[in-house]
């Protein structure tokens, strides 16, 4: 029923969109057609068909829906960008011992690569009673993001250090609802693992430095104590060095008088 019908009647609502392509020779292009909230990508082919019996060539117009293919290409491209940002983050974390110095750049690179509105990283510190004590928050957000509004889509992943939940990283989208793909989720999990590894490395370096400091102070205590002129002088040096060793506000050395059953103060620092 469409053969011989006018193009505008056959194309319907697409007539105005396709009309500019009909004035050229053979070509292949991609066009986006929006219907309501949905936008589809089509591959359009224009092929002139000439005939000896016609003065003007007919035109064959072919539309091929390639929306899924384009979405897959975008997904692969985004995954590559995220993994590149993660690789860069790993390099930055390895250059210095304190990951805090690079966290802002890392969150910015991750947010831009993932094409999200905001990335938030929150560490969870606990006191000696293992109750929540203090959270430290770092974030990056794209231009125009309003903190007062709620995200349309978000995902939060734990950051684990030495088997403990140490922090969390959240990716948020404010512009549209978003379905996170498996590749994105895997990439985000890799990012969380890199952050956990950075903190684990920082803790290991800190512990190593503390051990080296402790060994140095203990050796210093032994050396100076042996050189002391008397017990009081040795005790004074020992208490001072021990206080520095454990980072104490004060240190006291006492003796026990067994005869009078009482404590005898010797020196205080």
C-alpha positions as YAML, in Angstrom:
chain: A
units: angstrom
residues:
- id: 1
  name: UNK
  ca: [0.00, 0.00, 0.00]
- id: 2
  name: UNK
  ca: [2.97, 2.34, 0.28]
- id: 3
  name: UNK
  ca: [4.25, 1.92, -3.28]
- id: 4
  name: UNK
  ca: [3.59, 5.05, -5.25]
- id: 5
  name: UNK
  ca: [2.53, 7.02, -2.21]
- id: 6
  name: UNK
  ca: [4.08, 10.47, -1.48]
- id: 7
  name: UNK
  ca: [7.18, 10.39, 0.70]
- id: 8
  name: UNK
  ca: [5.65, 12.62, 3.37]
- id: 9
  name: UNK
  ca: [2.74, 10.21, 3.79]
- id: 10
  name: UNK
  ca: [4.98, 7.14, 4.01]
- id: 11
  name: UNK
  ca: [7.61, 8.70, 6.34]
- id: 12
  name: UNK
  ca: [5.01, 10.25, 8.62]
- id: 13
  name: UNK
  ca: [6.63, 12.09, 11.55]
- id: 14
  name: UNK
  ca: [10.10, 11.26, 10.21]
- id: 15
  name: UNK
  ca: [9.60, 13.18, 6.97]
- id: 16
  name: UNK
  ca: [11.04, 16.48, 8.18]
- id: 17
  name: UNK
  ca: [13.98, 14.73, 9.80]
- id: 18
  name: UNK
  ca: [14.84, 12.70, 6.69]
- id: 19
  name: UNK
  ca: [14.15, 15.39, 4.10]
- id: 20
  name: UNK
  ca: [17.64, 17.03, 4.26]
- id: 21
  name: UNK
  ca: [19.30, 13.72, 3.42]
- id: 22
  name: UNK
  ca: [17.28, 13.30, 0.21]
- id: 23
  name: UNK
  ca: [19.06, 16.13, -1.56]
- id: 24
  name: UNK
  ca: [22.44, 14.44, -1.73]
- id: 25
  name: UNK
  ca: [24.06, 11.53, -3.47]
- id: 26
  name: UNK
  ca: [24.62, 8.13, -1.89]
- id: 27
  name: UNK
  ca: [25.48, 8.45, 1.79]
- id: 28
  name: UNK
  ca: [25.46, 6.67, 5.12]
- id: 29
  name: UNK
  ca: [24.90, 8.53, 8.39]
- id: 30
  name: UNK
  ca: [23.75, 8.04, 11.95]
- id: 31
  name: UNK
  ca: [20.78, 9.99, 13.31]
- id: 32
  name: UNK
  ca: [19.07, 10.21, 16.69]
- id: 33
  name: UNK
  ca: [15.28, 10.07, 16.85]
- id: 34
  name: UNK
  ca: [13.55, 10.91, 20.11]
- id: 35
  name: UNK
  ca: [10.13, 9.56, 20.90]
- id: 36
  name: UNK
  ca: [8.85, 10.75, 24.27]
- id: 37
  name: UNK
  ca: [11.56, 10.01, 26.85]
- id: 38
  name: UNK
  ca: [13.24, 7.41, 24.66]
- id: 39
  name: UNK
  ca: [15.95, 8.22, 22.14]
- id: 40
  name: UNK
  ca: [17.02, 5.75, 19.48]
- id: 41
  name: UNK
  ca: [19.97, 5.77, 17.11]
- id: 42
  name: UNK
  ca: [19.46, 4.77, 13.48]
- id: 43
  name: UNK
  ca: [21.88, 4.14, 10.68]
- id: 44
  name: UNK
  ca: [20.42, 5.81, 7.58]
- id: 45
  name: UNK
  ca: [21.44, 4.81, 4.06]
- id: 46
  name: UNK
  ca: [20.54, 6.90, 1.04]
- id: 47
  name: UNK
  ca: [20.90, 5.13, -2.31]
- id: 48
  name: UNK
  ca: [19.78, 6.82, -5.57]
- id: 49
  name: UNK
  ca: [18.22, 4.40, -8.08]
- id: 50
  name: UNK
  ca: [18.31, 5.61, -11.69]
- id: 51
  name: UNK
  ca: [16.34, 4.28, -14.62]
- id: 52
  name: UNK
  ca: [16.46, 4.92, -18.38]
- id: 53
  name: UNK
  ca: [12.73, 5.54, -18.40]
- id: 54
  name: UNK
  ca: [12.91, 8.25, -15.71]
- id: 55
  name: UNK
  ca: [14.36, 11.73, -15.81]
- id: 56
  name: UNK
  ca: [14.86, 11.88, -12.04]
- id: 57
  name: UNK
  ca: [16.36, 9.06, -10.00]
- id: 58
  name: UNK
  ca: [14.35, 7.37, -7.30]
- id: 59
  name: UNK
  ca: [15.84, 7.16, -3.83]
- id: 60
  name: UNK
  ca: [16.03, 4.13, -1.58]
- id: 61
  name: UNK
  ca: [16.01, 5.10, 2.10]
- id: 62
  name: UNK
  ca: [16.97, 2.45, 4.66]
- id: 63
  name: UNK
  ca: [16.79, 2.91, 8.41]
- id: 64
  name: UNK
  ca: [18.52, 0.40, 10.66]
- id: 65
  name: UNK
  ca: [18.03, 0.60, 14.44]
- id: 66
  name: UNK
  ca: [21.53, 0.45, 15.98]
- id: 67
  name: UNK
  ca: [20.58, 1.74, 19.44]
- id: 68
  name: UNK
  ca: [21.74, -1.39, 21.27]
- id: 69
  name: UNK
  ca: [25.01, -1.44, 19.37]
- id: 70
  name: UNK
  ca: [25.71, 2.22, 20.19]
- id: 71
  name: UNK
  ca: [24.85, 1.64, 23.84]
- id: 72
  name: UNK
  ca: [27.28, -1.27, 23.94]
- id: 73
  name: UNK
  ca: [29.99, 0.83, 22.31]
- id: 74
  name: UNK
  ca: [29.42, 3.59, 24.88]
- id: 75
  name: UNK
  ca: [29.50, 1.03, 27.68]
- id: 76
  name: UNK
  ca: [32.82, -0.37, 26.46]
- id: 77
  name: UNK
  ca: [34.23, 3.12, 26.02]
- id: 78
  name: UNK
  ca: [33.14, 4.16, 29.51]
- id: 79
  name: UNK
  ca: [34.58, 0.98, 30.99]
- id: 80
  name: UNK
  ca: [37.90, 1.71, 29.30]
- id: 81
  name: UNK
  ca: [37.92, 5.26, 30.65]
- id: 82
  name: UNK
  ca: [37.12, 4.06, 34.19]
- id: 83
  name: UNK
  ca: [39.87, 1.43, 34.10]
- id: 84
  name: UNK
  ca: [42.29, 4.07, 32.80]
- id: 85
  name: UNK
  ca: [41.34, 6.34, 35.72]
- id: 86
  name: UNK
  ca: [41.83, 3.42, 38.13]
- id: 87
  name: UNK
  ca: [45.27, 2.68, 36.65]
- id: 88
  name: UNK
  ca: [46.21, 6.34, 37.06]
- id: 89
  name: UNK
  ca: [44.96, 6.27, 40.65]
- id: 90
  name: UNK
  ca: [47.15, 3.26, 41.43]
- id: 91
  name: UNK
  ca: [50.19, 5.08, 40.03]
- id: 92
  name: UNK
  ca: [49.42, 8.18, 42.09]
- id: 93
  name: UNK
  ca: [48.97, 6.18, 45.28]
- id: 94
  name: UNK
  ca: [52.29, 4.40, 44.75]
- id: 95
  name: UNK
  ca: [54.21, 7.66, 44.37]
- id: 96
  name: UNK
  ca: [53.53, 8.87, 47.91]
- id: 97
  name: UNK
  ca: [52.79, 7.20, 51.24]
- id: 98
  name: UNK
  ca: [49.77, 9.34, 52.17]
- id: 99
  name: UNK
  ca: [46.82, 8.66, 49.82]
- id: 100
  name: UNK
  ca: [44.95, 11.73, 51.17]
- id: 101
  name: UNK
  ca: [47.17, 13.99, 49.06]
- id: 102
  name: UNK
  ca: [45.83, 12.41, 45.85]
- id: 103
  name: UNK
  ca: [42.25, 11.52, 46.77]
- id: 104
  name: UNK
  ca: [40.70, 14.68, 45.24]
- id: 105
  name: UNK
  ca: [42.30, 14.04, 41.83]
- id: 106
  name: UNK
  ca: [41.39, 10.36, 41.98]
- id: 107
  name: UNK
  ca: [37.70, 11.07, 42.67]
- id: 108
  name: UNK
  ca: [37.59, 13.67, 39.90]
- id: 109
  name: UNK
  ca: [39.12, 11.27, 37.36]
- id: 110
  name: UNK
  ca: [36.75, 8.47, 38.39]
- id: 111
  name: UNK
  ca: [33.68, 10.73, 38.24]
- id: 112
  name: UNK
  ca: [34.49, 12.12, 34.81]
- id: 113
  name: UNK
  ca: [35.39, 8.70, 33.42]
- id: 114
  name: UNK
  ca: [32.17, 7.13, 34.74]
- id: 115
  name: UNK
  ca: [30.15, 10.16, 33.55]
- id: 116
  name: UNK
  ca: [28.37, 10.53, 36.90]
- id: 117
  name: UNK
  ca: [27.23, 13.62, 38.78]
- id: 118
  name: UNK
  ca: [29.07, 13.05, 42.05]
- id: 119
  name: UNK
  ca: [31.54, 10.68, 43.72]
- id: 120
  name: UNK
  ca: [31.73, 10.55, 47.52]
- id: 121
  name: UNK
  ca: [34.36, 8.78, 49.61]
- id: 122
  name: UNK
  ca: [33.79, 8.44, 53.36]
- id: 123
  name: UNK
  ca: [36.19, 6.84, 55.84]
- id: 124
  name: UNK
  ca: [34.74, 5.40, 59.03]
- id: 125
  name: UNK
  ca: [36.90, 5.84, 62.11]
- id: 126
  name: UNK
  ca: [36.12, 4.06, 65.38]
- id: 127
  name: UNK
  ca: [37.15, 4.68, 68.96]
- id: 128
  name: UNK
  ca: [38.57, 2.17, 71.43]
- id: 129
  name: UNK
  ca: [35.06, 0.95, 72.27]
- id: 130
  name: UNK
  ca: [34.52, 0.09, 68.58]
- id: 131
  name: UNK
  ca: [31.65, 2.57, 68.31]
- id: 132
  name: UNK
  ca: [31.41, 5.05, 65.49]
- id: 133
  name: UNK
  ca: [33.46, 8.09, 66.36]
- id: 134
  name: UNK
  ca: [34.15, 10.22, 63.30]
- id: 135
  name: UNK
  ca: [33.66, 10.16, 59.55]
- id: 136
  name: UNK
  ca: [35.95, 11.96, 57.12]
- id: 137
  name: UNK
  ca: [34.30, 12.88, 53.83]
- id: 138
  name: UNK
  ca: [35.86, 13.59, 50.44]
- id: 139
  name: UNK
  ca: [33.85, 14.30, 47.31]
- id: 140
  name: UNK
  ca: [33.91, 15.44, 43.72]
- id: 141
  name: UNK
  ca: [30.86, 16.75, 41.90]
- id: 142
  name: UNK
  ca: [30.19, 17.88, 38.36]
- id: 143
  name: UNK
  ca: [29.23, 21.46, 37.58]
- id: 144
  name: UNK
  ca: [25.58, 22.25, 38.27]
- id: 145
  name: UNK
  ca: [25.00, 19.49, 40.82]
- id: 146
  name: UNK
  ca: [22.70, 20.62, 43.61]
- id: 147
  name: UNK
  ca: [23.45, 18.98, 46.94]
- id: 148
  name: UNK
  ca: [19.94, 19.73, 48.17]
- id: 149
  name: UNK
  ca: [18.33, 17.39, 45.63]
- id: 150
  name: UNK
  ca: [18.26, 13.61, 45.83]
- id: 151
  name: UNK
  ca: [20.12, 11.49, 43.27]
- id: 152
  name: UNK
  ca: [18.03, 9.61, 40.73]
- id: 153
  name: UNK
  ca: [20.46, 6.71, 40.79]
- id: 154
  name: UNK
  ca: [23.31, 5.79, 43.10]
- id: 155
  name: UNK
  ca: [25.49, 2.88, 44.12]
- id: 156
  name: UNK
  ca: [27.66, 2.48, 47.21]
- id: 157
  name: UNK
  ca: [30.51, 0.02, 47.57]
- id: 158
  name: UNK
  ca: [32.44, -0.89, 50.73]
- id: 159
  name: UNK
  ca: [36.18, -0.31, 50.97]
- id: 160
  name: UNK
  ca: [37.76, -3.13, 52.96]
- id: 161
  name: UNK
  ca: [41.15, -2.93, 54.68]
- id: 162
  name: UNK
  ca: [42.63, -6.01, 56.34]
- id: 163
  name: UNK
  ca: [39.22, -7.69, 56.40]
- id: 164
  name: UNK
  ca: [37.44, -4.72, 58.03]
- id: 165
  name: UNK
  ca: [34.92, -2.27, 56.55]
- id: 166
  name: UNK
  ca: [37.08, 0.85, 56.60]
- id: 167
  name: UNK
  ca: [35.29, 3.22, 54.18]
- id: 168
  name: UNK
  ca: [32.73, 3.48, 51.38]
- id: 169
  name: UNK
  ca: [32.66, 5.04, 47.92]
- id: 170
  name: UNK
  ca: [29.40, 6.21, 46.32]
- id: 171
  name: UNK
  ca: [28.65, 7.08, 42.69]
- id: 172
  name: UNK
  ca: [25.57, 9.28, 42.16]
- id: 173
  name: UNK
  ca: [23.59, 10.40, 39.11]
- id: 174
  name: UNK
  ca: [21.29, 13.44, 39.30]
- id: 175
  name: UNK
  ca: [20.54, 14.04, 35.60]
- id: 176
  name: UNK
  ca: [18.64, 10.86, 34.78]
- id: 177
  name: UNK
  ca: [17.81, 7.42, 36.08]
- id: 178
  name: UNK
  ca: [20.61, 5.04, 35.29]
- id: 179
  name: UNK
  ca: [20.96, 1.29, 35.16]
- id: 180
  name: UNK
  ca: [24.49, 0.36, 36.20]
- id: 181
  name: UNK
  ca: [25.98, -2.25, 33.89]
- id: 182
  name: UNK
  ca: [27.95, -5.26, 35.07]
- id: 183
  name: UNK
  ca: [31.13, -3.82, 33.58]
- id: 184
  name: UNK
  ca: [30.60, -0.56, 35.48]
- id: 185
  name: UNK
  ca: [29.96, -2.44, 38.73]
- id: 186
  name: UNK
  ca: [33.13, -4.48, 38.25]
- id: 187
  name: UNK
  ca: [35.12, -1.33, 37.52]
- id: 188
  name: UNK
  ca: [33.70, 0.43, 40.59]
- id: 189
  name: UNK
  ca: [34.61, -2.57, 42.74]
- id: 190
  name: UNK
  ca: [38.15, -2.44, 41.36]
- id: 191
  name: UNK
  ca: [38.30, 1.25, 42.32]
- id: 192
  name: UNK
  ca: [37.17, 0.37, 45.86]
- id: 193
  name: UNK
  ca: [39.86, -2.33, 46.04]
- id: 194
  name: UNK
  ca: [42.54, 0.15, 44.92]
- id: 195
  name: UNK
  ca: [41.49, 2.59, 47.65]
- id: 196
  name: UNK
  ca: [41.61, -0.21, 50.22]
- id: 197
  name: UNK
  ca: [45.06, -1.25, 49.02]
- id: 198
  name: UNK
  ca: [46.27, 2.35, 49.29]
- id: 199
  name: UNK
  ca: [45.17, 2.56, 52.93]
- id: 200
  name: UNK
  ca: [46.61, -0.87, 53.71]
- id: 201
  name: UNK
  ca: [49.94, 0.24, 52.25]
- id: 202
  name: UNK
  ca: [49.83, 3.48, 54.24]
- id: 203
  name: UNK
  ca: [49.18, 1.55, 57.46]
- id: 204
  name: UNK
  ca: [52.03, -0.86, 56.72]
- id: 205
  name: UNK
  ca: [54.45, 2.01, 56.08]
- id: 206
  name: UNK
  ca: [53.30, 3.78, 59.24]
- id: 207
  name: UNK
  ca: [53.76, 0.65, 61.34]
- id: 208
  name: UNK
  ca: [57.20, 0.09, 59.83]
- id: 209
  name: UNK
  ca: [58.21, 3.67, 60.61]
- id: 210
  name: UNK
  ca: [56.94, 3.30, 64.17]
- id: 211
  name: UNK
  ca: [58.94, 0.10, 64.64]
- id: 212
  name: UNK
  ca: [62.08, 1.77, 63.34]
- id: 213
  name: UNK
  ca: [61.51, 4.72, 65.67]
- id: 214
  name: UNK
  ca: [60.93, 2.39, 68.60]
- id: 215
  name: UNK
  ca: [64.10, 0.42, 67.93]
- id: 216
  name: UNK
  ca: [66.08, 3.64, 67.60]
- id: 217
  name: UNK
  ca: [64.75, 5.02, 70.89]
- id: 218
  name: UNK
  ca: [65.35, 1.73, 72.72]
- id: 219
  name: UNK
  ca: [68.92, 1.65, 71.48]
- id: 220
  name: UNK
  ca: [69.32, 5.27, 72.51]
- id: 221
  name: UNK
  ca: [67.94, 4.46, 75.98]
- id: 222
  name: UNK
  ca: [70.38, 1.60, 76.41]
- id: 223
  name: UNK
  ca: [73.37, 3.63, 75.21]
- id: 224
  name: UNK
  ca: [72.63, 6.74, 77.31]
- id: 225
  name: UNK
  ca: [71.72, 4.68, 80.39]
- id: 226
  name: UNK
  ca: [75.06, 2.91, 80.34]
- id: 227
  name: UNK
  ca: [76.82, 6.26, 80.15]
- id: 228
  name: UNK
  ca: [74.86, 7.79, 83.05]
- id: 229
  name: UNK
  ca: [76.80, 8.75, 86.18]
- id: 230
  name: UNK
  ca: [74.22, 7.42, 88.63]
- id: 231
  name: UNK
  ca: [70.83, 5.79, 88.98]
- id: 232
  name: UNK
  ca: [68.88, 9.05, 89.00]
- id: 233
  name: UNK
  ca: [70.55, 10.30, 85.82]
- id: 234
  name: UNK
  ca: [69.87, 6.97, 84.10]
- id: 235
  name: UNK
  ca: [66.24, 7.03, 85.24]
- id: 236
  name: UNK
  ca: [65.77, 10.58, 83.98]
- id: 237
  name: UNK
  ca: [67.04, 9.71, 80.50]
- id: 238
  name: UNK
  ca: [65.01, 6.49, 80.40]
- id: 239
  name: UNK
  ca: [61.70, 8.11, 81.32]
- id: 240
  name: UNK
  ca: [62.19, 10.89, 78.77]
- id: 241
  name: UNK
  ca: [62.94, 8.45, 75.95]
- id: 242
  name: UNK
  ca: [60.13, 6.06, 76.93]
- id: 243
  name: UNK
  ca: [57.60, 8.89, 76.94]
- id: 244
  name: UNK
  ca: [58.62, 9.79, 73.39]
- id: 245
  name: UNK
  ca: [58.53, 6.14, 72.38]
- id: 246
  name: UNK
  ca: [54.86, 5.67, 73.29]
- id: 247
  name: UNK
  ca: [53.93, 9.33, 72.67]
- id: 248
  name: UNK
  ca: [52.84, 9.80, 76.29]
- id: 249
  name: UNK
  ca: [52.16, 13.14, 77.98]
- id: 250
  name: UNK
  ca: [54.15, 12.03, 80.99]
- id: 251
  name: UNK
  ca: [56.29, 9.19, 82.32]
- id: 252
  name: UNK
  ca: [57.14, 8.33, 85.93]
- id: 253
  name: UNK
  ca: [59.72, 5.98, 87.43]
- id: 254
  name: UNK
  ca: [59.23, 4.75, 90.96]
- id: 255
  name: UNK
  ca: [60.84, 2.21, 93.27]
- id: 256
  name: UNK
  ca: [59.16, -0.03, 95.82]
- id: 257
  name: UNK
  ca: [60.33, 0.24, 99.39]
- id: 258
  name: UNK
  ca: [59.69, -3.25, 100.66]
- id: 259
  name: UNK
  ca: [60.68, -2.35, 104.21]
- id: 260
  name: UNK
  ca: [58.16, 0.44, 104.59]
- id: 261
  name: UNK
  ca: [55.76, -1.01, 102.00]
- id: 262
  name: UNK
  ca: [55.49, 2.16, 99.98]
- id: 263
  name: UNK
  ca: [56.26, 3.64, 96.58]
- id: 264
  name: UNK
  ca: [59.31, 5.85, 96.33]
- id: 265
  name: UNK
  ca: [59.27, 8.33, 93.41]
- id: 266
  name: UNK
  ca: [62.54, 8.61, 91.54]
- id: 267
  name: UNK
  ca: [62.02, 10.81, 88.48]
- id: 268
  name: UNK
  ca: [59.15, 12.22, 86.45]
- id: 269
  name: UNK
  ca: [58.91, 13.49, 82.91]
...
